[in-house]
């Protein structure tokens, strides 16, 4: 089992180039199944979620070549419509394959998805949307068995603007005759990325980034090359790290607009942020003032995937902060680990009250999920003494070369495999 050992107290200084967004790359890999041709995705991060998705696609019959940051997917010989439970339970995005498999093969059999243990994560909105499109669904023995031979275009209203459900609906509608409309859809940048990618292959989709998406059915898609959007959550994690430890970071290959909800919250008294088209420079000095309230919500609001990191910043800020998690039910699982490090946090349901302390102290802690694990690294970076983090495989799901990147930015961090 790999561990991180961190000796806290160093500022974070240097240049970091951000790679393609995990949540985009995973969706785009699923979307490759729609294309009866060869697709190359550039700038794909070397993270275990991408490896798992590649393993799933290979299982379906795709030929995949990984060359540095490029992933080339040839899905001309795709033949299998079943995703076994072993693989699906490792990766929540396997559920996005429902839409692409149904479009390509007219049937799909997917085991119930896994992913981070951060709440119930139901898929009822995905399934009711598919039913409205005429897909026949049987849920049995832990599998969702779907048949879309009688699917048709439709006007669908999602109960919630779910990212995954919106992506699944888009992929299911790409080849349906006529025009499909999805209302109350998610507006996340990853949805815009999916639209841009699919339109590049010949799809006719418009409206991504707004609450209504229209898809005009086409008969086939052609191969292409595409560079996904940069990872706003990885970038946000490093920015919060700088706010906690002090220092100066220059992030390149970022889209500052995708991070505006975080940038608006970083305390101006301690953090000076300058943005260019695809760069963010942050200079941090001294202890941050607490942010009175942070509430997670749908894009462009504050992302749930940065909630634990911003909470961790509050543990060492001056004053009291209230953090409200509106998206997932159990996303405060890292708090007990932070308490071991001397943090003062009270959790009540979906609300955490964080009273900032002068400093955290190093401890032996355990990552319980991807973003929570990254937050423990941030805590260790600013704590006094040594912090040991185990179960870092959670962090490997979404952060490429974390210890190497942080070491080159001055952090005393070692990975023991
Ligand atoms: C995606 C991201 C995840 C991010 C989340 C919110 C990927 C692989 N994952 O997850 O990292 O944290 O968006 O930005 O892209 N819901 C239902 N029924 C459904 C679907 C969702 O009730 O069928 C609820 C969820 O419980 C949650 C909310 O809708 O409260 C949003 O979830 P959703 O946007 O679907 O998140 P994911 O697509 O799972």
CSV table of C-alpha atoms and ligand atoms in Angstrom, one decimal:
chain,number,residue,atom,x,y,z
A,1,UNK,CA,0.0,0.0,0.0
A,2,UNK,CA,1.5,3.4,-1.0
A,3,UNK,CA,1.9,6.2,1.5
A,4,UNK,CA,2.7,9.8,1.4
A,5,UNK,CA,5.1,11.2,4.0
A,6,UNK,CA,5.0,15.0,4.2
A,7,UNK,CA,7.1,17.4,6.4
A,8,UNK,CA,5.0,20.5,6.5
A,9,UNK,CA,5.9,24.2,6.6
A,10,UNK,CA,7.4,24.9,3.2
A,11,UNK,CA,5.8,27.5,0.9
A,12,UNK,CA,4.5,26.4,-2.5
A,13,UNK,CA,6.6,28.0,-5.3
A,14,UNK,CA,6.9,27.3,-9.0
A,15,UNK,CA,5.1,26.6,-12.3
A,16,UNK,CA,2.6,23.8,-12.7
A,17,UNK,CA,1.1,22.9,-16.1
A,18,UNK,CA,-2.4,21.4,-15.6
A,19,UNK,CA,-3.5,18.4,-17.7
A,20,UNK,CA,-6.8,17.6,-19.2
A,21,UNK,CA,-9.8,17.3,-16.9
A,22,UNK,CA,-10.4,13.8,-15.5
A,23,UNK,CA,-14.2,14.3,-15.7
A,24,UNK,CA,-14.0,15.4,-19.3
A,25,UNK,CA,-11.5,12.8,-20.4
A,26,UNK,CA,-13.6,9.9,-18.9
A,27,UNK,CA,-16.7,11.2,-20.6
A,28,UNK,CA,-14.9,11.7,-23.9
A,29,UNK,CA,-13.5,8.2,-23.7
A,30,UNK,CA,-17.0,6.9,-23.2
A,31,UNK,CA,-18.1,9.0,-26.2
A,32,UNK,CA,-15.4,7.4,-28.4
A,33,UNK,CA,-17.7,4.3,-28.5
A,34,UNK,CA,-20.1,6.4,-30.6
A,35,UNK,CA,-17.6,6.9,-33.3
A,36,UNK,CA,-17.2,4.0,-35.7
A,37,UNK,CA,-13.6,5.3,-36.5
A,38,UNK,CA,-10.4,6.3,-34.8
A,39,UNK,CA,-10.3,9.2,-32.3
A,40,UNK,CA,-7.2,10.6,-30.6
A,41,UNK,CA,-7.6,12.5,-27.3
A,42,UNK,CA,-4.6,14.7,-26.4
A,43,UNK,CA,-3.5,15.8,-22.9
A,44,UNK,CA,-5.0,12.8,-21.0
A,45,UNK,CA,-3.7,12.6,-17.5
A,46,UNK,CA,-1.9,9.5,-16.2
A,47,UNK,CA,-4.4,8.7,-13.4
A,48,UNK,CA,-5.9,5.4,-12.4
A,49,UNK,CA,-9.5,6.4,-13.4
A,50,UNK,CA,-8.3,6.8,-17.0
A,51,UNK,CA,-6.5,3.5,-16.9
A,52,UNK,CA,-9.7,1.8,-15.6
A,53,UNK,CA,-11.8,3.4,-18.3
A,54,UNK,CA,-9.3,2.2,-20.9
A,55,UNK,CA,-9.5,-1.3,-19.5
A,56,UNK,CA,-13.3,-1.2,-19.8
A,57,UNK,CA,-13.2,0.1,-23.4
A,58,UNK,CA,-10.7,-2.7,-24.3
A,59,UNK,CA,-13.1,-5.2,-22.8
A,60,UNK,CA,-15.8,-3.9,-25.1
A,61,UNK,CA,-13.6,-4.5,-28.1
A,62,UNK,CA,-11.9,-1.1,-28.6
A,63,UNK,CA,-8.3,-1.0,-29.7
A,64,UNK,CA,-6.5,1.6,-27.6
A,65,UNK,CA,-3.0,2.9,-27.9
A,66,UNK,CA,-1.6,5.2,-25.2
A,67,UNK,CA,1.4,7.3,-26.4
A,68,UNK,CA,2.5,9.8,-23.7
A,69,UNK,CA,-0.5,12.0,-23.1
A,70,UNK,CA,-2.3,10.9,-26.2
A,71,UNK,CA,-4.9,8.2,-26.1
A,72,UNK,CA,-6.0,6.8,-29.5
A,73,UNK,CA,-9.3,4.8,-29.5
A,74,UNK,CA,-10.3,2.7,-32.4
A,75,UNK,CA,-13.8,1.4,-31.8
A,76,UNK,CA,-14.5,0.0,-35.3
A,77,UNK,CA,-14.6,-3.5,-33.9
A,78,UNK,CA,-16.6,-2.9,-30.8
A,79,UNK,CA,-18.8,-6.0,-30.2
A,80,UNK,CA,-19.5,-6.4,-26.5
A,81,UNK,CA,-22.3,-4.5,-24.8
A,82,UNK,CA,-21.7,-5.8,-21.2
A,83,UNK,CA,-19.6,-4.1,-18.5
A,84,UNK,CA,-18.8,-6.6,-15.8
A,85,UNK,CA,-19.3,-5.6,-12.1
A,86,UNK,CA,-15.6,-5.8,-11.2
A,87,UNK,CA,-14.7,-3.0,-13.6
A,88,UNK,CA,-17.9,-0.9,-13.2
A,89,UNK,CA,-17.5,-0.9,-9.4
A,90,UNK,CA,-14.1,0.8,-9.7
A,91,UNK,CA,-15.4,3.7,-11.8
A,92,UNK,CA,-18.6,5.7,-11.6
A,93,UNK,CA,-18.2,6.9,-15.2
A,94,UNK,CA,-18.9,3.4,-16.4
A,95,UNK,CA,-22.5,4.4,-16.2
A,96,UNK,CA,-21.9,7.0,-19.0
A,97,UNK,CA,-21.3,4.1,-21.2
A,98,UNK,CA,-25.0,3.3,-21.1
A,99,UNK,CA,-25.7,6.1,-23.5
A,100,UNK,CA,-22.9,5.5,-25.9
A,101,UNK,CA,-23.4,1.7,-26.0
A,102,UNK,CA,-27.1,2.1,-26.6
A,103,UNK,CA,-26.4,4.4,-29.5
A,104,UNK,CA,-23.8,2.2,-31.1
A,105,UNK,CA,-25.1,-1.3,-30.4
A,106,UNK,CA,-28.7,-0.7,-29.4
A,107,UNK,CA,-28.2,-2.6,-26.2
A,108,UNK,CA,-26.1,-2.2,-23.1
A,109,UNK,CA,-25.7,-4.2,-19.9
A,110,UNK,CA,-23.9,-2.3,-17.2
A,111,UNK,CA,-23.3,-3.3,-13.6
A,112,UNK,CA,-24.3,-0.7,-11.0
A,113,UNK,CA,-21.5,1.9,-10.9
A,114,UNK,CA,-18.9,2.6,-8.2
A,115,UNK,CA,-16.7,5.6,-7.6
A,116,UNK,CA,-16.1,7.7,-4.5
A,117,UNK,CA,-18.1,6.8,-1.4
A,118,UNK,CA,-19.4,10.4,-1.0
A,119,UNK,CA,-23.1,9.7,-0.8
A,120,UNK,CA,-26.0,7.7,-2.3
A,121,UNK,CA,-25.2,8.6,-5.9
A,122,UNK,CA,-28.5,7.3,-7.4
A,123,UNK,CA,-28.9,6.9,-11.1
A,124,UNK,CA,-32.7,7.3,-11.2
A,125,UNK,CA,-32.5,10.4,-13.4
A,126,UNK,CA,-30.4,8.6,-16.0
A,127,UNK,CA,-32.8,5.7,-16.1
A,128,UNK,CA,-36.0,7.8,-16.3
A,129,UNK,CA,-34.5,9.9,-19.1
A,130,UNK,CA,-33.6,6.7,-21.0
A,131,UNK,CA,-37.2,5.4,-20.5
A,132,UNK,CA,-38.6,8.7,-21.9
A,133,UNK,CA,-36.4,8.0,-25.0
A,134,UNK,CA,-38.1,4.7,-25.4
A,135,UNK,CA,-35.3,2.5,-24.0
A,136,UNK,CA,-36.5,-0.7,-22.4
A,137,UNK,CA,-34.7,-1.3,-19.1
A,138,UNK,CA,-34.6,-4.3,-16.8
A,139,UNK,CA,-32.8,-4.0,-13.5
A,140,UNK,CA,-31.8,-7.4,-12.3
A,141,UNK,CA,-29.0,-9.2,-10.3
A,142,UNK,CA,-27.0,-5.9,-9.9
A,143,UNK,CA,-27.1,-5.1,-13.7
A,144,UNK,CA,-29.0,-2.5,-15.7
A,145,UNK,CA,-30.0,-4.3,-18.9
A,146,UNK,CA,-31.1,-1.9,-21.7
A,147,UNK,CA,-32.5,-2.2,-25.2
A,148,UNK,CA,-32.8,0.8,-27.4
A,149,UNK,CA,-34.1,-0.8,-30.6
A,150,UNK,CA,-37.3,1.2,-30.2
A,151,UNK,CA,-35.7,4.4,-29.0
A,152,UNK,CA,-37.0,7.7,-30.4
A,153,UNK,CA,-36.3,11.4,-30.0
A,154,UNK,CA,-38.1,13.2,-27.2
A,155,UNK,CA,-38.4,16.3,-25.1
A,156,UNK,CA,-37.0,15.4,-21.7
A,157,UNK,CA,-37.1,17.3,-18.4
A,158,UNK,CA,-34.4,16.2,-15.9
A,159,UNK,CA,-35.4,16.3,-12.2
A,160,UNK,CA,-32.0,17.7,-11.3
A,161,UNK,CA,-29.3,19.2,-13.5
A,162,UNK,CA,-27.1,16.0,-13.0
A,163,UNK,CA,-23.8,16.1,-14.9
A,164,UNK,CA,-23.8,12.3,-15.6
A,165,UNK,CA,-27.4,12.1,-16.6
A,166,UNK,CA,-27.0,15.1,-19.0
A,167,UNK,CA,-24.0,13.4,-20.6
A,168,UNK,CA,-25.8,10.1,-20.9
A,169,UNK,CA,-28.8,11.7,-22.5
A,170,UNK,CA,-26.7,13.6,-25.1
A,171,UNK,CA,-24.9,10.4,-26.0
A,172,UNK,CA,-28.2,8.4,-26.3
A,173,UNK,CA,-29.7,11.0,-28.6
A,174,UNK,CA,-26.9,11.5,-31.1
A,175,UNK,CA,-28.3,9.0,-33.7
A,176,UNK,CA,-32.0,9.3,-32.9
A,177,UNK,CA,-34.2,10.5,-35.9
A,178,UNK,CA,-35.5,14.1,-35.4
A,179,UNK,CA,-34.6,16.6,-32.7
A,180,UNK,CA,-34.3,15.7,-29.0
A,181,UNK,CA,-34.5,18.4,-26.3
A,182,UNK,CA,-33.0,18.0,-22.8
A,183,UNK,CA,-34.2,20.5,-20.3
A,184,UNK,CA,-32.9,21.4,-16.8
A,185,UNK,CA,-29.5,20.0,-17.9
A,186,UNK,CA,-26.2,20.5,-16.2
A,187,UNK,CA,-24.2,23.5,-17.3
A,188,UNK,CA,-20.7,22.3,-16.2
A,189,UNK,CA,-17.8,23.0,-18.6
A,190,UNK,CA,-17.4,19.2,-19.1
A,191,UNK,CA,-20.9,19.2,-20.8
A,192,UNK,CA,-19.7,22.0,-23.2
A,193,UNK,CA,-16.6,19.9,-23.8
A,194,UNK,CA,-18.6,16.9,-24.7
A,195,UNK,CA,-20.7,19.0,-27.1
A,196,UNK,CA,-17.6,20.5,-28.8
A,197,UNK,CA,-16.0,17.0,-29.1
A,198,UNK,CA,-19.1,15.4,-30.6
A,199,UNK,CA,-19.8,18.3,-33.0
A,200,UNK,CA,-16.2,17.9,-34.2
A,201,UNK,CA,-17.0,14.3,-35.1
A,202,UNK,CA,-20.2,15.4,-37.0
A,203,UNK,CA,-22.9,15.5,-34.4
A,204,UNK,CA,-25.4,18.3,-34.3
A,205,UNK,CA,-25.7,19.5,-30.7
A,206,UNK,CA,-26.4,23.0,-29.4
A,207,UNK,CA,-27.1,24.7,-26.1
A,208,UNK,CA,-24.5,23.0,-23.9
A,209,UNK,CA,-23.6,25.4,-21.1
A,210,UNK,CA,-27.2,26.6,-20.9
A,211,UNK,CA,-30.2,24.8,-19.3
A,212,UNK,CA,-31.6,23.5,-22.6
A,213,UNK,CA,-29.7,21.2,-25.1
A,214,UNK,CA,-31.0,20.3,-28.5
A,215,UNK,CA,-29.7,17.3,-30.4
A,216,UNK,CA,-30.5,16.7,-34.0
A,217,UNK,CA,-29.9,13.1,-34.9
A,218,UNK,CA,-27.2,12.2,-37.5
A,219,UNK,CA,-26.5,8.9,-39.1
A,220,UNK,CA,-22.8,8.5,-38.2
A,221,UNK,CA,-19.8,10.2,-36.6
A,222,UNK,CA,-16.2,10.4,-38.0
A,223,UNK,CA,-12.8,10.2,-36.4
A,224,UNK,CA,-11.1,13.3,-35.0
A,225,UNK,CA,-8.4,14.6,-32.7
A,226,UNK,CA,-9.4,16.6,-29.6
A,227,UNK,CA,-7.9,18.3,-26.6
A,228,UNK,CA,-10.1,18.3,-23.5
A,229,UNK,CA,-10.5,21.2,-21.2
A,230,UNK,CA,-8.0,21.6,-18.4
A,231,UNK,CA,-8.8,20.1,-15.0
A,232,UNK,CA,-10.4,22.9,-12.9
A,233,UNK,CA,-10.5,20.8,-9.8
A,234,UNK,CA,-6.7,19.9,-9.9
A,235,UNK,CA,-5.9,23.5,-10.6
A,236,UNK,CA,-8.2,24.6,-7.7
A,237,UNK,CA,-6.5,22.2,-5.3
A,238,UNK,CA,-3.1,23.7,-6.1
A,239,UNK,CA,-4.5,27.3,-5.6
A,240,UNK,CA,-5.9,26.3,-2.2
A,241,UNK,CA,-2.5,24.7,-1.4
A,242,UNK,CA,-0.8,28.1,-2.0
A,243,UNK,CA,-3.4,29.9,0.1
A,244,UNK,CA,-2.6,27.5,3.0
A,245,UNK,CA,1.2,27.4,2.7
A,246,UNK,CA,2.0,30.8,1.3
A,247,UNK,CA,4.2,31.2,-1.8
A,248,UNK,CA,3.9,31.9,-5.4
A,249,UNK,CA,2.4,29.6,-8.1
A,250,UNK,CA,2.0,30.0,-11.7
A,251,UNK,CA,-0.6,27.6,-13.2
A,252,UNK,CA,-0.6,27.2,-17.0
A,253,UNK,CA,-3.1,25.5,-19.2
A,254,UNK,CA,-6.0,26.6,-17.0
A,255,UNK,CA,-9.3,28.3,-17.8
A,256,UNK,CA,-9.7,31.0,-15.1
A,257,UNK,CA,-13.5,31.4,-16.0
A,258,UNK,CA,-14.0,27.7,-14.9
A,259,UNK,CA,-12.5,28.6,-11.5
A,260,UNK,CA,-14.3,31.9,-10.9
A,261,UNK,CA,-16.4,30.6,-8.0
A,262,UNK,CA,-13.1,29.6,-6.2
A,263,UNK,CA,-11.2,32.7,-7.1
A,264,UNK,CA,-14.1,34.9,-5.8
A,265,UNK,CA,-13.8,33.2,-2.4
A,266,UNK,CA,-10.0,33.2,-1.9
A,267,UNK,CA,-9.3,36.0,0.7
A,268,UNK,CA,-7.9,39.1,-1.0
A,269,UNK,CA,-6.0,40.2,2.1
A,270,UNK,CA,-3.7,37.2,1.8
A,271,UNK,CA,-3.9,36.0,-1.8
A,272,UNK,CA,-3.2,38.1,-4.8
A,273,UNK,CA,-4.5,36.5,-8.0
A,274,UNK,CA,-3.8,37.6,-11.6
A,275,UNK,CA,-5.3,35.8,-14.5
A,276,UNK,CA,-4.4,35.7,-18.2
A,277,UNK,CA,-6.3,33.8,-20.9
A,278,UNK,CA,-4.9,30.3,-19.9
A,279,UNK,CA,-2.8,31.2,-16.8
A,280,UNK,CA,-3.4,31.9,-13.1
A,281,UNK,CA,-0.7,33.5,-11.0
A,282,UNK,CA,-1.2,33.4,-7.2
A,283,UNK,CA,0.9,35.1,-4.5
A,284,UNK,CA,0.0,34.3,-0.9
A,285,UNK,CA,1.4,35.8,2.2
A,286,UNK,CA,0.3,35.4,5.8
A,287,UNK,CA,-2.7,33.6,7.3
A,288,UNK,CA,-6.0,33.8,5.4
A,289,UNK,CA,-9.2,35.3,6.9
A,290,UNK,CA,-11.9,32.6,7.2
A,291,UNK,CA,-14.5,32.7,4.5
A,292,UNK,CA,-17.8,33.2,6.4
A,293,UNK,CA,-19.9,30.7,4.2
A,294,UNK,CA,-19.2,28.3,1.4
A,295,UNK,CA,-22.1,26.4,-0.2
A,296,UNK,CA,-21.6,23.8,-2.9
A,297,UNK,CA,-24.0,23.9,-5.8
A,298,UNK,CA,-24.3,23.3,-9.5
A,299,UNK,CA,-21.9,25.2,-11.9
A,300,UNK,CA,-21.2,28.1,-12.0
A,301,UNK,CA,-21.6,27.9,-8.2
A,302,UNK,CA,-18.9,26.5,-5.9
A,303,UNK,CA,-18.1,22.9,-6.9
A,304,UNK,CA,-18.6,20.0,-4.5
A,305,UNK,CA,-15.3,18.6,-5.8
A,306,UNK,CA,-13.4,21.5,-4.1
A,307,UNK,CA,-15.5,21.4,-0.9
A,308,UNK,CA,-13.1,19.4,1.2
A,309,UNK,CA,-10.1,21.4,0.0
A,310,UNK,CA,-11.7,24.7,0.9
A,311,UNK,CA,-12.8,23.3,4.3
A,312,UNK,CA,-9.2,22.3,4.9
A,313,UNK,CA,-8.1,25.8,4.2
A,314,UNK,CA,-10.6,27.1,6.8
A,315,UNK,CA,-9.1,24.8,9.4
A,316,UNK,CA,-6.0,27.1,9.5
A,317,UNK,CA,-7.7,30.4,8.7
A,318,UNK,CA,-8.5,33.3,11.1
A,319,UNK,CA,-12.1,33.1,12.3
A,320,UNK,CA,-15.1,30.8,11.8
A,321,UNK,CA,-16.5,29.4,8.6
A,322,UNK,CA,-19.7,27.5,7.7
A,323,UNK,CA,-19.5,25.0,4.9
A,324,UNK,CA,-22.7,23.6,3.4
A,325,UNK,CA,-22.6,20.5,1.1
A,326,UNK,CA,-25.7,20.5,-1.1
A,327,UNK,CA,-24.7,18.0,-3.7
A,328,UNK,CA,-23.6,14.8,-2.0
A,329,UNK,CA,-24.8,13.4,1.4
A,330,UNK,CA,-21.6,12.1,3.0
A,331,UNK,CA,-18.8,14.4,1.8
A,332,UNK,CA,-17.4,15.3,5.3
A,333,UNK,CA,-15.7,11.9,5.7
A,334,UNK,CA,-12.3,13.6,5.8
A,335,UNK,CA,-13.2,15.7,8.9
A,336,UNK,CA,-12.3,12.9,11.4
A,337,UNK,CA,-8.8,12.7,9.8
A,338,UNK,CA,-8.4,16.5,10.0
A,339,UNK,CA,-9.4,16.4,13.7
A,340,UNK,CA,-6.5,14.1,14.3
A,341,UNK,CA,-4.3,16.9,13.0
A,342,UNK,CA,-5.7,19.4,15.5
A,343,UNK,CA,-8.5,20.9,13.4
A,344,UNK,CA,-11.6,22.3,15.1
A,345,UNK,CA,-14.6,21.2,13.0
A,346,UNK,CA,-18.2,20.3,14.0
A,347,UNK,CA,-20.3,18.5,11.5
A,348,UNK,CA,-24.1,18.4,11.6
A,349,UNK,CA,-25.7,16.7,8.6
A,350,UNK,CA,-24.8,18.7,5.5
A,351,UNK,CA,-23.2,21.6,7.4
A,352,UNK,CA,-19.7,21.8,8.9
A,353,UNK,CA,-18.6,24.7,11.2
A,354,UNK,CA,-14.9,25.2,11.1
A,355,UNK,CA,-13.1,27.3,13.7
A,356,UNK,CA,-9.6,28.1,12.4
A,357,UNK,CA,-6.6,27.1,14.6
A,358,UNK,CA,-3.1,28.7,14.5
A,359,UNK,CA,-1.7,25.6,12.9
A,360,UNK,CA,-2.3,21.9,12.4
A,361,UNK,CA,0.1,19.2,13.6
A,362,UNK,CA,1.3,16.2,11.6
A,363,UNK,CA,-0.4,12.9,12.2
A,364,UNK,CA,-1.0,9.5,10.7
A,365,UNK,CA,-4.1,9.8,8.6
A,366,UNK,CA,-6.0,7.9,5.9
A,367,UNK,CA,-7.5,9.0,2.6
A,368,UNK,CA,-11.1,8.0,2.4
A,369,UNK,CA,-11.9,9.4,-1.1
A,370,UNK,CA,-10.2,11.2,-4.0
A,371,UNK,CA,-10.8,14.9,-3.1
A,372,UNK,CA,-10.6,14.2,0.6
A,373,UNK,CA,-7.2,12.5,0.1
A,374,UNK,CA,-5.9,15.5,-1.8
A,375,UNK,CA,-7.1,17.7,1.1
A,376,UNK,CA,-5.1,15.7,3.6
A,377,UNK,CA,-2.0,16.3,1.4
A,378,UNK,CA,-2.8,20.1,1.7
A,379,UNK,CA,-3.2,19.8,5.4
A,380,UNK,CA,0.1,17.9,5.7
A,381,UNK,CA,1.8,20.6,3.7
A,382,UNK,CA,1.0,23.3,6.2
A,383,UNK,CA,1.1,21.2,9.4
A,384,UNK,CA,3.9,21.3,11.9
A,385,UNK,CA,6.0,18.1,11.8
A,386,UNK,CA,5.4,14.9,9.8
A,387,UNK,CA,2.1,13.7,8.3
A,388,UNK,CA,1.7,10.2,7.0
A,389,UNK,CA,-1.2,9.5,4.6
A,390,UNK,CA,-2.2,6.0,3.6
A,391,UNK,CA,-4.7,4.7,1.1
A,392,UNK,CA,-3.3,7.1,-1.4
A,393,UNK,CA,-4.8,5.0,-4.2
A,394,UNK,CA,-7.8,7.2,-3.8
A,395,UNK,CA,-5.7,10.2,-4.7
A,396,UNK,CA,-4.1,8.3,-7.7
A,397,UNK,CA,-7.6,8.2,-9.2
A,398,UNK,CA,-7.5,11.9,-10.1
A,399,UNK,CA,-4.1,13.5,-9.5
A,400,UNK,CA,-1.2,12.8,-11.8
A,401,UNK,CA,2.3,12.7,-10.2
A,402,UNK,CA,1.1,14.6,-7.2
A,403,UNK,CA,4.2,14.0,-5.1
A,404,UNK,CA,6.6,14.9,-7.9
A,405,UNK,CA,4.7,18.1,-8.8
A,406,UNK,CA,4.6,19.2,-5.2
A,407,UNK,CA,8.3,18.3,-4.6
A,408,UNK,CA,9.3,20.4,-7.6
A,409,UNK,CA,7.2,23.3,-6.1
A,410,UNK,CA,9.3,23.0,-2.8
A,411,UNK,CA,7.1,20.7,-0.7
A,412,UNK,CA,8.9,18.0,1.4
A,413,UNK,CA,6.9,15.1,0.3
A,414,UNK,CA,7.9,11.5,-0.3
A,415,UNK,CA,5.9,8.6,-1.8
A,416,UNK,CA,6.6,5.2,-0.4
A,417,UNK,CA,5.3,2.3,-2.6
B,1,LIG,C1,-20.1,14.3,-11.6
B,1,LIG,C2,-18.6,14.2,-11.4
B,1,LIG,C3,-18.2,14.4,-10.0
B,1,LIG,C4,-18.8,15.6,-9.5
B,1,LIG,C5,-20.3,15.7,-9.7
B,1,LIG,C6,-20.9,17.1,-9.4
B,1,LIG,C7,-17.8,12.7,-13.2
B,1,LIG,C8,-17.2,11.4,-13.4
B,1,LIG,N1,-18.1,12.9,-11.9
B,1,LIG,O1,-20.7,13.2,-10.9
B,1,LIG,O2,-16.8,14.4,-9.9
B,1,LIG,O3,-18.6,15.7,-8.1
B,1,LIG,O4,-20.5,15.5,-11.1
B,1,LIG,O5,-20.3,18.1,-10.1
B,1,LIG,O6,-18.0,13.5,-14.0
B,1,LIG,N2,-28.6,12.6,-8.7
B,1,LIG,C9,-29.8,12.0,-8.5
B,1,LIG,N3,-30.1,11.0,-9.4
B,1,LIG,C10,-29.4,10.7,-10.5
B,1,LIG,C11,-28.2,11.5,-10.7
B,1,LIG,C12,-27.8,12.4,-9.8
B,1,LIG,O7,-30.5,12.2,-7.5
B,1,LIG,O8,-29.8,9.9,-11.3
B,1,LIG,C13,-28.2,13.7,-7.8
B,1,LIG,C14,-26.9,13.3,-7.0
B,1,LIG,O9,-27.2,12.5,-5.9
B,1,LIG,C15,-26.3,14.6,-6.6
B,1,LIG,C16,-26.7,15.5,-7.8
B,1,LIG,O10,-27.8,14.8,-8.5
B,1,LIG,O11,-27.0,15.1,-5.5
B,1,LIG,C17,-25.6,15.8,-8.8
B,1,LIG,O12,-25.0,14.6,-9.2
B,1,LIG,P1,-24.4,14.4,-10.7
B,1,LIG,O13,-24.2,15.8,-11.3
B,1,LIG,O14,-25.1,13.4,-11.4
B,1,LIG,O15,-22.9,13.9,-10.3
B,1,LIG,P2,-22.2,12.8,-11.1
B,1,LIG,O16,-22.5,12.9,-12.6
B,1,LIG,O17,-22.3,11.5,-10.4
